[in-house]
């Protein structure tokens, strides 16, 4: 008698690291040749649990070393809790729980939320990683998503044409310590949109379609310049994590040799204890050199591989790429090519990072950053400021956005000369940089125009530092004009709206005599004149209107 498992096959689709271009994991997809087993599994938690077990076993038969993504419905977790049979299947396959990510998918409607959250907590405590699947095209409430605190959020590709929504999701992921992935990427245009939105992982036909055999290579287009990860200071180490080759700390040198010789892309092996904590690090070249020496195989093959390993270098999953470089720099010179283990909050290995990946990405980010600096002041342009404005809006943080320029700058250049004008601009830029503290950002947007983004409570000190100072060019006194818009949470939705609120304030500040400062509030009419004098009718020849605020 035939069973439904006789017509069930599995396909493997790579999860691609968009920063390194490598394969981060394999998603195991059920592909029934007859019937609709997946529809039945949606209604039957026991059947769905059996599919998850079969997926792990299918991956074990392919002898892949890559981490796995296994699909389960939210209702299955709420009903079955810890998924005991899945634990057994992972152990029998010789896998560690933290090599398996459970892609928890919709529907979420009518699923007991507390039971779901309890199941997620239990699975995470035993080592499994959790992914929230189908975000943007499903029915997962944001509150439940937040409380799940997933390790990974998978967005539906349809959200890519809504950059504000993707940006907000990237901000939420950063706060939760989660990675962001985009599913269903089919074109290079969609890939560029995913990278620009800040996604670190991706899946789709563009990289590689689902296949019966796990692929060894994927197609990844050239990374677009100015992408989100490159513009963020101190990129997270999570963006560079590669799968780790793991063996128990009791493994023999012969077992390590078999793994390395059968996997030429593996640069080293981490020996981990029963909890998955790295104990020793075995470097490929040094290990194979020891084994290939005279009597090497006879001396070491049956002995613990730990004897040929080193103390592992580790960093937390919340580290930045610069912190990884510090770890490498502090070690011995002969270990600069060693992988660095990335560990979670329990000390368990979550993957490795390679020095070459970090150096390449950081070098590219520095080149992009340098290209965006104003050659006169070495300050960033408007893109850096507006990007930070959007992040503060997404975070729900209040901020003050200011525009500053030199009054009658053309006359300064005509009267004192271009060299004196350039010296003045550099001096104003230095003063703004010196006054900037904490989260204040200063940008030079061209000519004599500057943008300053700061917290509202830092505004008065910043203003005093530039408006109270005496300014001159070629011995001629010079004044500055400043316009500021205060943006409370919810008052603007993106940087363009903040800039639109600032525009009339700039005009109002330029209309005043002497050093001037005009302050307005987003969403509210009128403005305050904090500094400066309104010109009289005799000076202008026209009647002067009363201020609006």
PDB file of N, CA and C in Angstrom, residues 465-502:
ATOM      1  N   UNK A 465      27.379  78.359  19.852  1.00  0.00           N
ATOM      2  CA  UNK A 465      28.763  78.152  19.428  1.00  0.00           C
ATOM      3  C   UNK A 465      29.052  78.763  18.063  1.00  0.00           C
ATOM      4  N   UNK A 466      28.028  78.881  17.210  1.00  0.00           N
ATOM      5  CA  UNK A 466      28.275  79.440  15.880  1.00  0.00           C
ATOM      6  C   UNK A 466      27.767  80.870  15.734  1.00  0.00           C
ATOM      7  N   UNK A 467      26.674  81.223  16.385  1.00  0.00           N
ATOM      8  CA  UNK A 467      26.132  82.567  16.217  1.00  0.00           C
ATOM      9  C   UNK A 467      26.777  83.572  17.155  1.00  0.00           C
ATOM     10  N   UNK A 468      27.322  83.132  18.282  1.00  0.00           N
ATOM     11  CA  UNK A 468      27.979  84.071  19.198  1.00  0.00           C
ATOM     12  C   UNK A 468      29.415  84.374  18.796  1.00  0.00           C
ATOM     13  N   UNK A 469      29.975  83.564  17.918  1.00  0.00           N
ATOM     14  CA  UNK A 469      31.361  83.774  17.512  1.00  0.00           C
ATOM     15  C   UNK A 469      31.449  84.912  16.496  1.00  0.00           C
ATOM     16  N   UNK A 470      32.518  85.722  16.582  1.00  0.00           N
ATOM     17  CA  UNK A 470      32.713  86.771  15.566  1.00  0.00           C
ATOM     18  C   UNK A 470      33.289  86.148  14.287  1.00  0.00           C
ATOM     19  N   UNK A 471      32.662  86.456  13.163  1.00  0.00           N
ATOM     20  CA  UNK A 471      33.103  85.888  11.899  1.00  0.00           C
ATOM     21  C   UNK A 471      33.556  87.005  10.967  1.00  0.00           C
ATOM     22  N   UNK A 472      34.605  86.702  10.192  1.00  0.00           N
ATOM     23  CA  UNK A 472      35.090  87.685   9.233  1.00  0.00           C
ATOM     24  C   UNK A 472      35.755  86.973   8.075  1.00  0.00           C
ATOM     25  N   UNK A 473      35.870  87.698   6.958  1.00  0.00           N
ATOM     26  CA  UNK A 473      36.563  87.186   5.774  1.00  0.00           C
ATOM     27  C   UNK A 473      37.365  88.329   5.180  1.00  0.00           C
ATOM     28  N   UNK A 474      38.674  88.164   5.128  1.00  0.00           N
ATOM     29  CA  UNK A 474      39.525  89.232   4.607  1.00  0.00           C
ATOM     30  C   UNK A 474      39.386  90.509   5.399  1.00  0.00           C
ATOM     31  N   UNK A 475      39.163  90.401   6.718  1.00  0.00           N
ATOM     32  CA  UNK A 475      39.017  91.574   7.569  1.00  0.00           C
ATOM     33  C   UNK A 475      37.633  92.173   7.563  1.00  0.00           C
ATOM     34  N   UNK A 476      36.696  91.633   6.787  1.00  0.00           N
ATOM     35  CA  UNK A 476      35.331  92.156   6.720  1.00  0.00           C
ATOM     36  C   UNK A 476      34.428  91.340   7.655  1.00  0.00           C
ATOM     37  N   UNK A 477      33.653  91.991   8.511  1.00  0.00           N
ATOM     38  CA  UNK A 477      32.746  91.232   9.392  1.00  0.00           C
ATOM     39  C   UNK A 477      31.667  90.511   8.585  1.00  0.00           C
ATOM     40  N   UNK A 478      31.306  89.341   9.067  1.00  0.00           N
ATOM     41  CA  UNK A 478      30.339  88.484   8.376  1.00  0.00           C
ATOM     42  C   UNK A 478      29.340  87.960   9.398  1.00  0.00           C
ATOM     43  N   UNK A 479      28.085  87.823   9.003  1.00  0.00           N
ATOM     44  CA  UNK A 479      27.064  87.238   9.871  1.00  0.00           C
ATOM     45  C   UNK A 479      26.524  85.958   9.236  1.00  0.00           C
ATOM     46  N   UNK A 480      25.900  85.136  10.092  1.00  0.00           N
ATOM     47  CA  UNK A 480      25.323  83.871   9.655  1.00  0.00           C
ATOM     48  C   UNK A 480      23.822  83.869   9.885  1.00  0.00           C
ATOM     49  N   UNK A 481      23.105  83.115   9.068  1.00  0.00           N
ATOM     50  CA  UNK A 481      21.661  82.919   9.249  1.00  0.00           C
ATOM     51  C   UNK A 481      21.387  81.454   9.530  1.00  0.00           C
ATOM     52  N   UNK A 482      20.482  81.214  10.474  1.00  0.00           N
ATOM     53  CA  UNK A 482      20.152  79.849  10.882  1.00  0.00           C
ATOM     54  C   UNK A 482      18.647  79.675  10.922  1.00  0.00           C
ATOM     55  N   UNK A 483      18.166  78.569  10.375  1.00  0.00           N
ATOM     56  CA  UNK A 483      16.742  78.214  10.447  1.00  0.00           C
ATOM     57  C   UNK A 483      16.635  76.804  10.996  1.00  0.00           C
ATOM     58  N   UNK A 484      15.694  76.595  11.905  1.00  0.00           N
ATOM     59  CA  UNK A 484      15.548  75.290  12.552  1.00  0.00           C
ATOM     60  C   UNK A 484      14.089  74.878  12.559  1.00  0.00           C
ATOM     61  N   UNK A 485      13.838  73.610  12.243  1.00  0.00           N
ATOM     62  CA  UNK A 485      12.508  73.044  12.412  1.00  0.00           C
ATOM     63  C   UNK A 485      12.600  71.931  13.449  1.00  0.00           C
ATOM     64  N   UNK A 486      11.755  71.996  14.465  1.00  0.00           N
ATOM     65  CA  UNK A 486      11.666  70.960  15.484  1.00  0.00           C
ATOM     66  C   UNK A 486      10.628  69.939  15.042  1.00  0.00           C
ATOM     67  N   UNK A 487      11.011  68.684  15.035  1.00  0.00           N
ATOM     68  CA  UNK A 487      10.124  67.622  14.568  1.00  0.00           C
ATOM     69  C   UNK A 487       9.831  66.653  15.704  1.00  0.00           C
ATOM     70  N   UNK A 488       8.623  66.703  16.206  1.00  0.00           N
ATOM     71  CA  UNK A 488       8.194  65.763  17.239  1.00  0.00           C
ATOM     72  C   UNK A 488       7.833  64.432  16.589  1.00  0.00           C
ATOM     73  N   UNK A 489       7.836  63.335  17.363  1.00  0.00           N
ATOM     74  CA  UNK A 489       7.453  62.045  16.783  1.00  0.00           C
ATOM     75  C   UNK A 489       6.079  62.115  16.118  1.00  0.00           C
ATOM     76  N   UNK A 490       5.995  61.639  14.884  1.00  0.00           N
ATOM     77  CA  UNK A 490       4.728  61.628  14.160  1.00  0.00           C
ATOM     78  C   UNK A 490       4.430  62.901  13.383  1.00  0.00           C
ATOM     79  N   UNK A 491       5.245  63.945  13.553  1.00  0.00           N
ATOM     80  CA  UNK A 491       4.956  65.208  12.863  1.00  0.00           C
ATOM     81  C   UNK A 491       5.375  65.185  11.402  1.00  0.00           C
ATOM     82  N   UNK A 492       6.345  64.345  11.044  1.00  0.00           N
ATOM     83  CA  UNK A 492       6.765  64.176   9.651  1.00  0.00           C
ATOM     84  C   UNK A 492       6.948  62.683   9.408  1.00  0.00           C
ATOM     85  N   UNK A 493       6.833  62.287   8.146  1.00  0.00           N
ATOM     86  CA  UNK A 493       6.936  60.861   7.826  1.00  0.00           C
ATOM     87  C   UNK A 493       8.210  60.518   7.073  1.00  0.00           C
ATOM     88  N   UNK A 494       8.907  61.511   6.542  1.00  0.00           N
ATOM     89  CA  UNK A 494      10.178  61.259   5.859  1.00  0.00           C
ATOM     90  C   UNK A 494      10.956  62.562   5.768  1.00  0.00           C
ATOM     91  N   UNK A 495      12.225  62.460   5.330  1.00  0.00           N
ATOM     92  CA  UNK A 495      13.109  63.621   5.328  1.00  0.00           C
ATOM     93  C   UNK A 495      12.618  64.719   4.383  1.00  0.00           C
ATOM     94  N   UNK A 496      11.935  64.348   3.287  1.00  0.00           N
ATOM     95  CA  UNK A 496      11.458  65.369   2.349  1.00  0.00           C
ATOM     96  C   UNK A 496      10.427  66.281   3.011  1.00  0.00           C
ATOM     97  N   UNK A 497       9.614  65.708   3.858  1.00  0.00           N
ATOM     98  CA  UNK A 497       8.618  66.522   4.545  1.00  0.00           C
ATOM     99  C   UNK A 497       9.290  67.461   5.537  1.00  0.00           C
ATOM    100  N   UNK A 498      10.318  66.983   6.229  1.00  0.00           N
ATOM    101  CA  UNK A 498      11.062  67.848   7.149  1.00  0.00           C
ATOM    102  C   UNK A 498      11.724  68.989   6.391  1.00  0.00           C
ATOM    103  N   UNK A 499      12.301  68.680   5.220  1.00  0.00           N
ATOM    104  CA  UNK A 499      12.941  69.713   4.408  1.00  0.00           C
ATOM    105  C   UNK A 499      11.923  70.740   3.916  1.00  0.00           C
ATOM    106  N   UNK A 500      10.719  70.253   3.579  1.00  0.00           N
ATOM    107  CA  UNK A 500       9.675  71.182   3.134  1.00  0.00           C
ATOM    108  C   UNK A 500       9.268  72.127   4.257  1.00  0.00           C
ATOM    109  N   UNK A 501       9.250  71.627   5.496  1.00  0.00           N
ATOM    110  CA  UNK A 501       8.929  72.483   6.640  1.00  0.00           C
ATOM    111  C   UNK A 501      10.039  73.511   6.887  1.00  0.00           C
ATOM    112  N   UNK A 502      11.270  73.137   6.533  1.00  0.00           N
ATOM    113  CA  UNK A 502      12.414  74.020   6.787  1.00  0.00           C
ATOM    114  C   UNK A 502      12.518  75.141   5.763  1.00  0.00           C
TER     115      UNK A 502
END
